[in-house]
mmCIF file of C-alpha atoms in Angstrom:
data_model
loop_
_atom_site.group_PDB
_atom_site.id
_atom_site.type_symbol
_atom_site.label_atom_id
_atom_site.label_comp_id
_atom_site.label_asym_id
_atom_site.label_seq_id
_atom_site.Cartn_x
_atom_site.Cartn_y
_atom_site.Cartn_z
ATOM 1 C CA UNK D 7 0.000 0.000 0.000
ATOM 2 C CA UNK D 8 1.281 3.467 -0.882
ATOM 3 C CA UNK D 9 0.935 6.477 1.399
ATOM 4 C CA UNK D 10 0.205 8.623 -1.681
ATOM 5 C CA UNK D 11 -0.598 6.971 -5.022
ATOM 6 C CA UNK D 12 0.597 9.096 -7.936
ATOM 7 C CA UNK D 13 0.717 6.233 -10.457
ATOM 8 C CA UNK D 14 -3.058 5.743 -10.678
ATOM 9 C CA UNK D 15 -3.515 9.388 -11.547
ATOM 10 C CA UNK D 16 -0.740 9.244 -14.159
ATOM 11 C CA UNK D 17 -2.404 6.322 -15.934
ATOM 12 C CA UNK D 18 -5.493 8.490 -16.501
ATOM 13 C CA UNK D 19 -3.558 11.361 -18.078
ATOM 14 C CA UNK D 20 -0.514 9.597 -19.522
ATOM 15 C CA UNK D 21 -1.250 10.476 -23.152
ATOM 16 C CA UNK D 22 -1.942 14.150 -22.371
ATOM 17 C CA UNK D 23 1.171 14.448 -20.193
ATOM 18 C CA UNK D 24 3.368 12.968 -22.903
ATOM 19 C CA UNK D 25 1.820 15.194 -25.570
ATOM 20 C CA UNK D 26 2.317 18.351 -23.493
ATOM 21 C CA UNK D 27 5.905 17.441 -22.638
ATOM 22 C CA UNK D 28 6.570 16.717 -26.313
ATOM 23 C CA UNK D 29 5.143 20.127 -27.251
ATOM 24 C CA UNK D 30 7.565 21.826 -24.851
ATOM 25 C CA UNK D 31 10.477 19.825 -26.234
ATOM 26 C CA UNK D 32 9.460 20.855 -29.742
ATOM 27 C CA UNK D 33 9.160 24.601 -29.116
ATOM 28 C CA UNK D 34 12.170 24.627 -26.796
ATOM 29 C CA UNK D 35 11.029 27.466 -24.524
ATOM 30 C CA UNK D 36 12.004 25.699 -21.313
ATOM 31 C CA UNK D 37 11.961 28.906 -19.261
ATOM 32 C CA UNK D 38 8.789 31.058 -19.286
ATOM 33 C CA UNK D 39 7.309 29.220 -22.251
ATOM 34 C CA UNK D 40 3.662 29.706 -23.299
ATOM 35 C CA UNK D 41 2.457 26.977 -20.924
ATOM 36 C CA UNK D 42 3.406 29.175 -17.960
ATOM 37 C CA UNK D 43 1.003 31.947 -18.884
ATOM 38 C CA UNK D 44 -1.703 29.424 -19.794
ATOM 39 C CA UNK D 45 -1.338 27.807 -16.381
ATOM 40 C CA UNK D 46 -1.400 31.131 -14.550
ATOM 41 C CA UNK D 47 -4.622 32.136 -16.295
ATOM 42 C CA UNK D 48 -6.249 28.776 -15.514
ATOM 43 C CA UNK D 49 -5.170 28.792 -11.860
ATOM 44 C CA UNK D 50 -6.243 32.394 -11.272
ATOM 45 C CA UNK D 51 -9.651 31.531 -12.703
ATOM 46 C CA UNK D 52 -9.914 28.417 -10.532
ATOM 47 C CA UNK D 53 -8.985 30.260 -7.331
ATOM 48 C CA UNK D 54 -10.961 33.404 -8.106
ATOM 49 C CA UNK D 55 -7.983 35.756 -7.846
ATOM 50 C CA UNK D 56 -7.004 38.491 -10.291
ATOM 51 C CA UNK D 57 -3.401 37.359 -10.572
ATOM 52 C CA UNK D 58 -1.479 34.096 -10.389
ATOM 53 C CA UNK D 59 2.315 34.206 -10.515
ATOM 54 C CA UNK D 60 3.985 30.849 -11.052
ATOM 55 C CA UNK D 61 7.122 30.193 -9.019
ATOM 56 C CA UNK D 62 9.759 27.527 -8.657
ATOM 57 C CA UNK D 63 8.404 26.155 -5.360
ATOM 58 C CA UNK D 64 6.004 26.866 -2.546
ATOM 59 C CA UNK D 65 8.978 27.842 -0.424
ATOM 60 C CA UNK D 66 10.066 30.475 -2.937
ATOM 61 C CA UNK D 67 6.458 31.662 -3.118
ATOM 62 C CA UNK D 68 6.556 32.527 0.590
ATOM 63 C CA UNK D 69 9.892 34.300 0.182
ATOM 64 C CA UNK D 70 8.736 36.250 -2.872
ATOM 65 C CA UNK D 71 5.505 37.279 -1.142
ATOM 66 C CA UNK D 72 7.372 38.857 1.755
ATOM 67 C CA UNK D 73 9.844 40.516 -0.609
ATOM 68 C CA UNK D 74 6.944 41.954 -2.626
ATOM 69 C CA UNK D 75 5.567 43.452 0.591
ATOM 70 C CA UNK D 76 9.050 44.863 1.309
ATOM 71 C CA UNK D 77 9.388 42.995 4.583
ATOM 72 C CA UNK D 78 12.996 42.862 5.698
ATOM 73 C CA UNK D 79 15.658 42.897 8.358
ATOM 74 C CA UNK D 80 14.456 43.945 11.798
ATOM 75 C CA UNK D 81 10.778 43.286 11.026
ATOM 76 C CA UNK D 82 8.571 40.608 12.571
ATOM 77 C CA UNK D 83 6.069 38.206 11.013
ATOM 78 C CA UNK D 84 3.547 36.335 13.143
ATOM 79 C CA UNK D 85 3.030 32.677 12.263
ATOM 80 C CA UNK D 86 2.401 29.231 13.719
ATOM 81 C CA UNK D 87 5.061 26.874 15.074
ATOM 82 C CA UNK D 88 3.075 23.804 13.973
ATOM 83 C CA UNK D 89 4.084 23.671 10.320
ATOM 84 C CA UNK D 90 6.873 22.636 7.977
ATOM 85 C CA UNK D 91 10.210 24.402 8.389
ATOM 86 C CA UNK D 92 9.753 26.411 5.157
ATOM 87 C CA UNK D 93 7.263 28.751 6.830
ATOM 88 C CA UNK D 94 9.644 29.961 9.518
ATOM 89 C CA UNK D 95 12.729 29.420 7.400
ATOM 90 C CA UNK D 96 11.747 31.938 4.723
ATOM 91 C CA UNK D 97 10.882 34.524 7.365
ATOM 92 C CA UNK D 98 14.259 34.123 9.060
ATOM 93 C CA UNK D 99 16.230 34.081 5.798
ATOM 94 C CA UNK D 100 15.096 37.667 5.187
ATOM 95 C CA UNK D 101 16.499 38.705 8.559
ATOM 96 C CA UNK D 102 12.945 38.886 9.889
ATOM 97 C CA UNK D 103 11.958 37.551 13.285
ATOM 98 C CA UNK D 104 9.311 34.817 13.208
ATOM 99 C CA UNK D 105 6.939 35.258 16.138
ATOM 100 C CA UNK D 106 5.335 31.906 16.915
ATOM 101 C CA UNK D 107 1.753 31.911 18.181
ATOM 102 C CA UNK D 108 0.058 28.751 19.438
ATOM 103 C CA UNK D 109 -2.573 26.794 17.532
ATOM 104 C CA UNK D 110 -6.244 26.066 17.957
ATOM 105 C CA UNK D 111 -6.482 22.609 19.598
ATOM 106 C CA UNK D 112 -9.168 21.306 17.235
ATOM 107 C CA UNK D 113 -8.126 22.614 13.806
ATOM 108 C CA UNK D 114 -4.329 22.748 14.387
ATOM 109 C CA UNK D 115 -4.273 26.120 12.620
ATOM 110 C CA UNK D 116 -3.060 29.328 14.259
ATOM 111 C CA UNK D 117 -5.374 30.493 17.053
ATOM 112 C CA UNK D 118 -6.682 33.975 16.129
ATOM 113 C CA UNK D 119 -7.384 34.728 19.785
ATOM 114 C CA UNK D 120 -3.632 34.677 20.443
ATOM 115 C CA UNK D 121 -2.495 36.836 17.535
ATOM 116 C CA UNK D 122 -3.240 40.334 18.785
ATOM 117 C CA UNK D 123 -1.058 40.079 21.874
ATOM 118 C CA UNK D 124 1.870 39.178 19.600
ATOM 119 C CA UNK D 125 1.603 42.331 17.485
ATOM 120 C CA UNK D 126 4.282 44.961 18.095
ATOM 121 C CA UNK D 127 5.505 48.056 16.317
ATOM 122 C CA UNK D 128 7.831 45.799 14.294
ATOM 123 C CA UNK D 129 5.110 43.440 13.045
ATOM 124 C CA UNK D 130 4.840 43.599 9.255
ATOM 125 C CA UNK D 131 2.562 40.669 8.386
ATOM 126 C CA UNK D 132 0.560 37.709 9.670
ATOM 127 C CA UNK D 133 1.239 34.356 8.013
ATOM 128 C CA UNK D 134 -1.355 31.694 8.873
ATOM 129 C CA UNK D 135 -0.862 28.165 7.574
ATOM 130 C CA UNK D 136 -3.857 26.250 6.232
ATOM 131 C CA UNK D 137 -2.677 22.954 7.667
ATOM 132 C CA UNK D 138 -3.565 19.438 6.517
ATOM 133 C CA UNK D 139 -5.855 20.870 3.833
ATOM 134 C CA UNK D 140 -8.188 23.045 5.929
ATOM 135 C CA UNK D 141 -8.114 26.848 5.757
ATOM 136 C CA UNK D 142 -7.331 28.798 8.894
ATOM 137 C CA UNK D 143 -9.957 31.117 10.427
ATOM 138 C CA UNK D 144 -9.307 33.758 7.811
ATOM 139 C CA UNK D 145 -12.173 36.121 8.696
ATOM 140 C CA UNK D 146 -10.918 36.523 12.241
ATOM 141 C CA UNK D 147 -7.301 36.827 11.083
ATOM 142 C CA UNK D 148 -8.145 39.380 8.392
ATOM 143 C CA UNK D 149 -10.164 41.434 10.892
ATOM 144 C CA UNK D 150 -7.195 41.641 13.262
ATOM 145 C CA UNK D 151 -4.872 42.447 10.368
ATOM 146 C CA UNK D 152 -7.132 45.210 9.075
ATOM 147 C CA UNK D 153 -7.341 46.756 12.521
ATOM 148 C CA UNK D 154 -3.539 46.949 12.650
ATOM 149 C CA UNK D 155 -3.075 47.702 8.921
ATOM 150 C CA UNK D 156 -1.136 44.507 8.296
ATOM 151 C CA UNK D 157 -1.118 42.265 5.224
ATOM 152 C CA UNK D 158 -1.978 38.573 5.550
ATOM 153 C CA UNK D 159 0.006 35.940 3.657
ATOM 154 C CA UNK D 160 -1.785 32.583 3.559
ATOM 155 C CA UNK D 161 0.626 29.651 3.492
ATOM 156 C CA UNK D 162 -1.680 27.410 1.493
ATOM 157 C CA UNK D 163 0.887 24.768 0.562
ATOM 158 C CA UNK D 164 -1.464 22.042 1.812
ATOM 159 C CA UNK D 165 -4.867 23.561 1.060
ATOM 160 C CA UNK D 166 -4.992 24.303 -2.667
ATOM 161 C CA UNK D 167 -8.544 23.441 -3.741
ATOM 162 C CA UNK D 168 -10.036 23.842 -0.265
ATOM 163 C CA UNK D 169 -12.861 26.304 0.356
ATOM 164 C CA UNK D 170 -13.602 28.682 3.211
ATOM 165 C CA UNK D 171 -17.155 30.030 3.332
ATOM 166 C CA UNK D 172 -17.510 29.458 -0.391
ATOM 167 C CA UNK D 173 -14.190 31.028 -1.421
ATOM 168 C CA UNK D 174 -11.079 29.156 -2.499
ATOM 169 C CA UNK D 175 -7.909 28.955 -0.481
ATOM 170 C CA UNK D 176 -5.338 31.400 -1.940
ATOM 171 C CA UNK D 177 -8.075 34.017 -2.541
ATOM 172 C CA UNK D 178 -8.652 34.803 1.120
ATOM 173 C CA UNK D 179 -5.951 37.356 1.954
ATOM 174 C CA UNK D 180 -3.429 39.879 0.632
ATOM 175 C CA UNK D 181 -1.342 37.107 -0.930
ATOM 176 C CA UNK D 182 -1.958 33.380 -1.078
ATOM 177 C CA UNK D 183 1.037 31.086 -1.545
ATOM 178 C CA UNK D 184 0.839 27.440 -2.523
ATOM 179 C CA UNK D 185 3.050 24.506 -3.443
ATOM 180 C CA UNK D 186 2.791 22.046 -6.317
ATOM 181 C CA UNK D 187 5.277 19.594 -4.791
ATOM 182 C CA UNK D 188 4.347 16.143 -6.157
ATOM 183 C CA UNK D 189 2.542 14.986 -2.989
ATOM 184 C CA UNK D 190 0.351 18.094 -2.683
ATOM 185 C CA UNK D 191 -3.349 18.026 -3.656
ATOM 186 C CA UNK D 192 -2.354 19.456 -7.055
ATOM 187 C CA UNK D 193 1.180 18.251 -7.621
ATOM 188 C CA UNK D 194 3.711 18.661 -10.408
ATOM 189 C CA UNK D 195 6.455 16.131 -11.213
ATOM 190 C CA UNK D 196 9.026 18.226 -9.378
ATOM 191 C CA UNK D 197 9.130 21.464 -7.429
ATOM 192 C CA UNK D 198 6.709 24.250 -8.361
ATOM 193 C CA UNK D 199 4.507 26.814 -6.618
ATOM 194 C CA UNK D 200 2.521 30.003 -7.079
ATOM 195 C CA UNK D 201 1.402 33.253 -5.484
ATOM 196 C CA UNK D 202 -2.100 34.692 -5.878
ATOM 197 C CA UNK D 203 -3.202 38.281 -5.291
ATOM 198 C CA UNK D 204 -5.816 40.846 -6.310
ATOM 199 C CA UNK D 205 -3.325 43.710 -5.934
ATOM 200 C CA UNK D 206 -1.965 44.839 -9.301
ATOM 201 C CA UNK D 207 1.148 46.453 -7.830
ATOM 202 C CA UNK D 208 1.982 43.411 -5.702
ATOM 203 C CA UNK D 209 1.534 41.173 -8.757
ATOM 204 C CA UNK D 210 3.929 43.378 -10.744
ATOM 205 C CA UNK D 211 6.530 43.128 -7.986
ATOM 206 C CA UNK D 212 6.127 39.345 -7.747
ATOM 207 C CA UNK D 213 6.700 38.953 -11.481
ATOM 208 C CA UNK D 214 9.869 41.019 -11.206
ATOM 209 C CA UNK D 215 11.100 39.251 -8.086
ATOM 210 C CA UNK D 216 10.784 35.765 -9.578
ATOM 211 C CA UNK D 217 12.985 36.866 -12.507
ATOM 212 C CA UNK D 218 15.979 38.398 -10.716
ATOM 213 C CA UNK D 219 14.120 41.625 -9.936
ATOM 214 C CA UNK D 220 14.026 42.829 -13.528
ATOM 215 C CA UNK D 221 11.134 44.710 -15.106
ATOM 216 C CA UNK D 222 12.757 44.402 -18.539
ATOM 217 C CA UNK D 223 15.889 42.734 -19.777
ATOM 218 C CA UNK D 224 18.983 43.860 -17.859
ATOM 219 C CA UNK D 225 17.046 46.488 -15.907
ATOM 220 C CA UNK D 226 16.655 45.612 -12.208
ATOM 221 C CA UNK D 227 14.638 48.002 -10.005
ATOM 222 C CA UNK D 228 14.702 45.534 -7.089
ATOM 223 C CA UNK D 229 16.496 42.471 -5.789
ATOM 224 C CA UNK D 230 14.917 39.223 -6.853
ATOM 225 C CA UNK D 231 15.303 35.481 -7.191
ATOM 226 C CA UNK D 232 15.806 32.828 -9.789
ATOM 227 C CA UNK D 233 12.267 31.771 -8.913
ATOM 228 C CA UNK D 234 10.541 30.983 -12.201
ATOM 229 C CA UNK D 235 8.358 27.916 -12.657
ATOM 230 C CA UNK D 236 9.731 25.523 -15.275
ATOM 231 C CA UNK D 237 7.733 25.318 -18.490
ATOM 232 C CA UNK D 238 7.707 21.509 -18.233
ATOM 233 C CA UNK D 239 6.125 21.648 -14.778
ATOM 234 C CA UNK D 240 3.533 24.118 -16.043
ATOM 235 C CA UNK D 241 2.696 21.734 -18.876
ATOM 236 C CA UNK D 242 2.271 18.825 -16.461
ATOM 237 C CA UNK D 243 0.007 20.876 -14.187
ATOM 238 C CA UNK D 244 -2.130 21.835 -17.191
ATOM 239 C CA UNK D 245 -2.584 18.130 -17.890
ATOM 240 C CA UNK D 246 -3.612 17.502 -14.287
ATOM 241 C CA UNK D 247 -6.074 20.377 -13.918
ATOM 242 C CA UNK D 248 -9.042 18.683 -15.652
ATOM 243 C CA UNK D 249 -8.926 15.915 -13.018
ATOM 244 C CA UNK D 250 -8.558 18.213 -10.066
ATOM 245 C CA UNK D 251 -12.174 19.060 -9.205
ATOM 246 C CA UNK D 252 -13.095 15.374 -9.124
ATOM 247 C CA UNK D 253 -10.020 14.670 -7.015
ATOM 248 C CA UNK D 254 -11.012 17.394 -4.550
ATOM 249 C CA UNK D 255 -14.449 15.786 -4.263
ATOM 250 C CA UNK D 256 -12.873 12.368 -3.771
ATOM 251 C CA UNK D 257 -10.613 13.684 -1.026
ATOM 252 C CA UNK D 258 -13.602 15.194 0.759
ATOM 253 C CA UNK D 259 -15.541 11.930 0.538
ATOM 254 C CA UNK D 260 -12.608 9.814 1.705
ATOM 255 C CA UNK D 261 -11.823 12.148 4.586
ATOM 256 C CA UNK D 262 -15.425 12.037 5.787
ATOM 257 C CA UNK D 263 -15.521 8.254 5.397
ATOM 258 C CA UNK D 264 -12.323 7.818 7.410
ATOM 259 C CA UNK D 265 -13.899 9.800 10.256
ATOM 260 C CA UNK D 266 -17.200 7.915 10.061
ATOM 261 C CA UNK D 267 -15.463 4.522 10.149
ATOM 262 C CA UNK D 268 -13.136 5.480 12.987
ATOM 263 C CA UNK D 269 -15.915 7.041 15.045
ATOM 264 C CA UNK D 270 -17.973 3.881 14.573
ATOM 265 C CA UNK D 271 -15.080 2.059 16.247
ATOM 266 C CA UNK D 272 -14.975 4.472 19.201
ATOM 267 C CA UNK D 273 -12.766 7.303 17.999
ATOM 268 C CA UNK D 274 -13.937 10.777 18.935
ATOM 269 C CA UNK D 275 -14.116 14.070 17.057
ATOM 270 C CA UNK D 276 -11.359 16.562 17.766
ATOM 271 C CA UNK D 277 -14.017 18.655 19.484
ATOM 272 C CA UNK D 278 -13.594 16.273 22.401
ATOM 273 C CA UNK D 279 -10.894 16.785 24.989
ATOM 274 C CA UNK D 280 -9.589 13.231 25.156
ATOM 275 C CA UNK D 281 -9.741 9.839 23.508
ATOM 276 C CA UNK D 282 -7.539 7.023 22.279
ATOM 277 C CA UNK D 283 -8.046 8.253 18.711
ATOM 278 C CA UNK D 284 -9.165 11.747 17.690
ATOM 279 C CA UNK D 285 -10.388 12.346 14.153
ATOM 280 C CA UNK D 286 -9.980 15.685 12.313
ATOM 281 C CA UNK D 287 -12.456 18.455 13.041
ATOM 282 C CA UNK D 288 -13.548 20.445 10.002
ATOM 283 C CA UNK D 289 -14.950 23.856 10.921
ATOM 284 C CA UNK D 290 -18.491 24.507 9.616
ATOM 285 C CA UNK D 291 -18.217 26.480 6.380
ATOM 286 C CA UNK D 292 -14.890 24.827 5.500
ATOM 287 C CA UNK D 293 -14.218 22.073 2.982
ATOM 288 C CA UNK D 294 -10.836 20.397 3.454
ATOM 289 C CA UNK D 295 -8.796 18.828 0.665
ATOM 290 C CA UNK D 296 -7.175 16.526 3.239
ATOM 291 C CA UNK D 297 -3.629 16.964 2.025
ATOM 292 C CA UNK D 298 -3.099 14.655 4.963
ATOM 293 C CA UNK D 299 -5.721 12.722 6.918
ATOM 294 C CA UNK D 300 -4.297 13.246 10.386
ATOM 295 C CA UNK D 301 -5.507 11.711 13.614
ATOM 296 C CA UNK D 302 -4.250 11.922 17.175
ATOM 297 C CA UNK D 303 -3.355 8.671 18.903
ATOM 298 C CA UNK D 304 -1.954 7.576 22.220
ATOM 299 C CA UNK D 305 1.353 5.667 22.034
ATOM 300 C CA UNK D 306 1.909 6.850 18.481
ATOM 301 C CA UNK D 307 5.154 4.970 17.857
ATOM 302 C CA UNK D 308 3.632 1.660 18.930
ATOM 303 C CA UNK D 309 0.548 2.207 16.758
ATOM 304 C CA UNK D 310 2.688 3.172 13.749
ATOM 305 C CA UNK D 311 4.826 0.057 14.202
ATOM 306 C CA UNK D 312 1.718 -2.138 14.378
ATOM 307 C CA UNK D 313 0.388 -0.625 11.138
ATOM 308 C CA UNK D 314 3.767 -0.990 9.427
ATOM 309 C CA UNK D 315 3.771 -4.687 10.347
ATOM 310 C CA UNK D 316 0.534 -4.997 8.351
ATOM 311 C CA UNK D 317 1.990 -3.145 5.375
ATOM 312 C CA UNK D 318 0.252 0.158 6.081
ATOM 313 C CA UNK D 319 2.484 3.261 5.881
ATOM 314 C CA UNK D 320 2.006 6.264 8.148
ATOM 315 C CA UNK D 321 3.723 9.625 8.580
ATOM 316 C CA UNK D 322 4.075 12.325 11.225
ATOM 317 C CA UNK D 323 3.528 15.973 10.243
ATOM 318 C CA UNK D 324 5.112 17.516 12.379
ATOM 319 C CA UNK D 325 6.917 15.942 15.349
ATOM 320 C CA UNK D 326 8.863 19.032 16.467
ATOM 321 C CA UNK D 327 7.278 22.525 16.501
ATOM 322 C CA UNK D 328 9.430 25.204 14.880
ATOM 323 C CA UNK D 329 10.067 27.066 18.120
ATOM 324 C CA UNK D 330 11.641 23.865 19.470
ATOM 325 C CA UNK D 331 13.935 23.444 16.471
ATOM 326 C CA UNK D 332 17.627 24.124 17.221
ATOM 327 C CA UNK D 333 17.883 26.737 14.471
ATOM 328 C CA UNK D 334 15.253 28.887 16.201
ATOM 329 C CA UNK D 335 16.486 28.404 19.756
ATOM 330 C CA UNK D 336 16.683 30.164 22.089
ATOM 331 C CA UNK D 337 16.436 33.740 20.906
ATOM 332 C CA UNK D 338 13.078 33.553 19.114
ATOM 333 C CA UNK D 339 10.977 32.273 22.018
ATOM 334 C CA UNK D 340 8.392 34.789 23.174
ATOM 335 C CA UNK D 341 5.111 33.019 23.853
ATOM 336 C CA UNK D 342 4.340 29.612 25.278
ATOM 337 C CA UNK D 343 2.909 27.143 22.771
ATOM 338 C CA UNK D 344 1.676 24.218 24.887
ATOM 339 C CA UNK D 345 -0.997 23.116 22.408
ATOM 340 C CA UNK D 346 1.541 22.755 19.605
ATOM 341 C CA UNK D 347 3.860 20.835 21.914
ATOM 342 C CA UNK D 348 1.097 18.427 22.971
ATOM 343 C CA UNK D 349 -0.327 17.841 19.510
ATOM 344 C CA UNK D 350 3.114 17.267 17.980
ATOM 345 C CA UNK D 351 3.527 14.208 20.216
ATOM 346 C CA UNK D 352 0.215 12.647 19.134
ATOM 347 C CA UNK D 353 -0.465 13.359 15.454
ATOM 348 C CA UNK D 354 -0.191 10.612 12.863
ATOM 349 C CA UNK D 355 -1.232 10.746 9.195
ATOM 350 C CA UNK D 356 -2.830 7.809 7.387
ATOM 351 C CA UNK D 357 -2.623 6.985 3.664
ATOM 352 C CA UNK D 358 -4.621 9.587 1.740
ATOM 353 C CA UNK D 359 -5.070 10.247 -1.970
ATOM 354 C CA UNK D 360 -8.027 10.478 -4.374
ATOM 355 C CA UNK D 361 -7.550 6.900 -5.614
ATOM 356 C CA UNK D 362 -7.653 5.170 -2.231
ATOM 357 C CA UNK D 363 -10.129 2.297 -2.481
ATOM 358 C CA UNK D 364 -12.895 1.762 0.061
ATOM 359 C CA UNK D 365 -11.474 -1.697 0.714
ATOM 360 C CA UNK D 366 -8.014 -0.352 1.546
ATOM 361 C CA UNK D 367 -9.525 2.393 3.661
ATOM 362 C CA UNK D 368 -11.531 -0.137 5.673
ATOM 363 C CA UNK D 369 -8.396 -2.234 6.116
ATOM 364 C CA UNK D 370 -6.508 0.823 7.419
ATOM 365 C CA UNK D 371 -9.275 1.686 9.880
ATOM 366 C CA UNK D 372 -9.437 -1.906 11.136
ATOM 367 C CA UNK D 373 -5.673 -1.850 11.717
ATOM 368 C CA UNK D 374 -5.819 1.491 13.556
ATOM 369 C CA UNK D 375 -8.693 0.269 15.723
ATOM 370 C CA UNK D 376 -6.842 -2.909 16.609
ATOM 371 C CA UNK D 377 -3.541 -1.173 17.349
ATOM 372 C CA UNK D 378 -5.138 1.660 19.349
ATOM 373 C CA UNK D 379 -7.447 -0.607 21.347
ATOM 374 C CA UNK D 380 -10.745 0.660 19.955
ATOM 375 C CA UNK D 381 -13.918 -1.380 19.823
ATOM 376 C CA UNK D 382 -15.733 -3.107 16.979
ATOM 377 C CA UNK D 383 -18.330 -1.382 14.767
#
């Protein structure tokens, strides 16, 4: 059993992928070829944003977004410690101080109630992460940001395709940043990412930044990156887009079915305060793309070993919060983050992809129930 099955998807689009790759090889425009603009138009339309700017990775998208907002040395950006290193890493690489604020215990996203106390005169942006495929509480975050005249950068690396109150992730804030890493809900066959914005000036800056800061050949009004999306990756993403809506629906169905099956065995919703197994809690008005289907379990290592013995892979996202990582210690600690610390010891992700069969899913749930000491349905 595979944790993420990319081969089943490829079999459905193999001819189109090969044709699009062949077209790129024929025209030879490997950097900023016509497929890049075609992809940007299609993605902007899908998200409901005015601009999409393709970039070389989701990590570079975060970096470019902050550069476009002219955030730099001595500034602060508020974010969550319960995320992949790229979120805090890009902040720190600009000489900016990441200020880590604890998470909501049921969604695992940044807790808006804790943001305002973290704002100082040096705060330049708020960067929520839409973790595991569910958008953060963007209305509350945007309200706080507006009150303090701060931009919001959504780290939507795991939530592309998700909706929040009827709007798509990446169209919920000043700038939305996503990743097309192969394992993401919409994945390329290598690194790729994008930024989305409705601000014409920000979009102009992002386009310059991704191409060494130039607004025309050999004219550089700002510092930039070698951050362009490869034409080949754009072509592959164009081949994948027609499948994506159905895959989003499949992810939603499979995520709900996982929770129903586990709860039938005695697992509890993450609304509860305790339990041997806690299933994800999806906030009303949200639709998750379940980039990961993540539960909480007691004795995680033992449960993971029991599943591995039955040929079922698992993963942990993320075992060490960023403010406990050596690179961020000790100078960046400001606020206690006990929820992040507790959750990091208990989370475990189960196999999740749009082509997971009901039979395999039932087998996984049976194995989790047995290993975690749950009951029978």
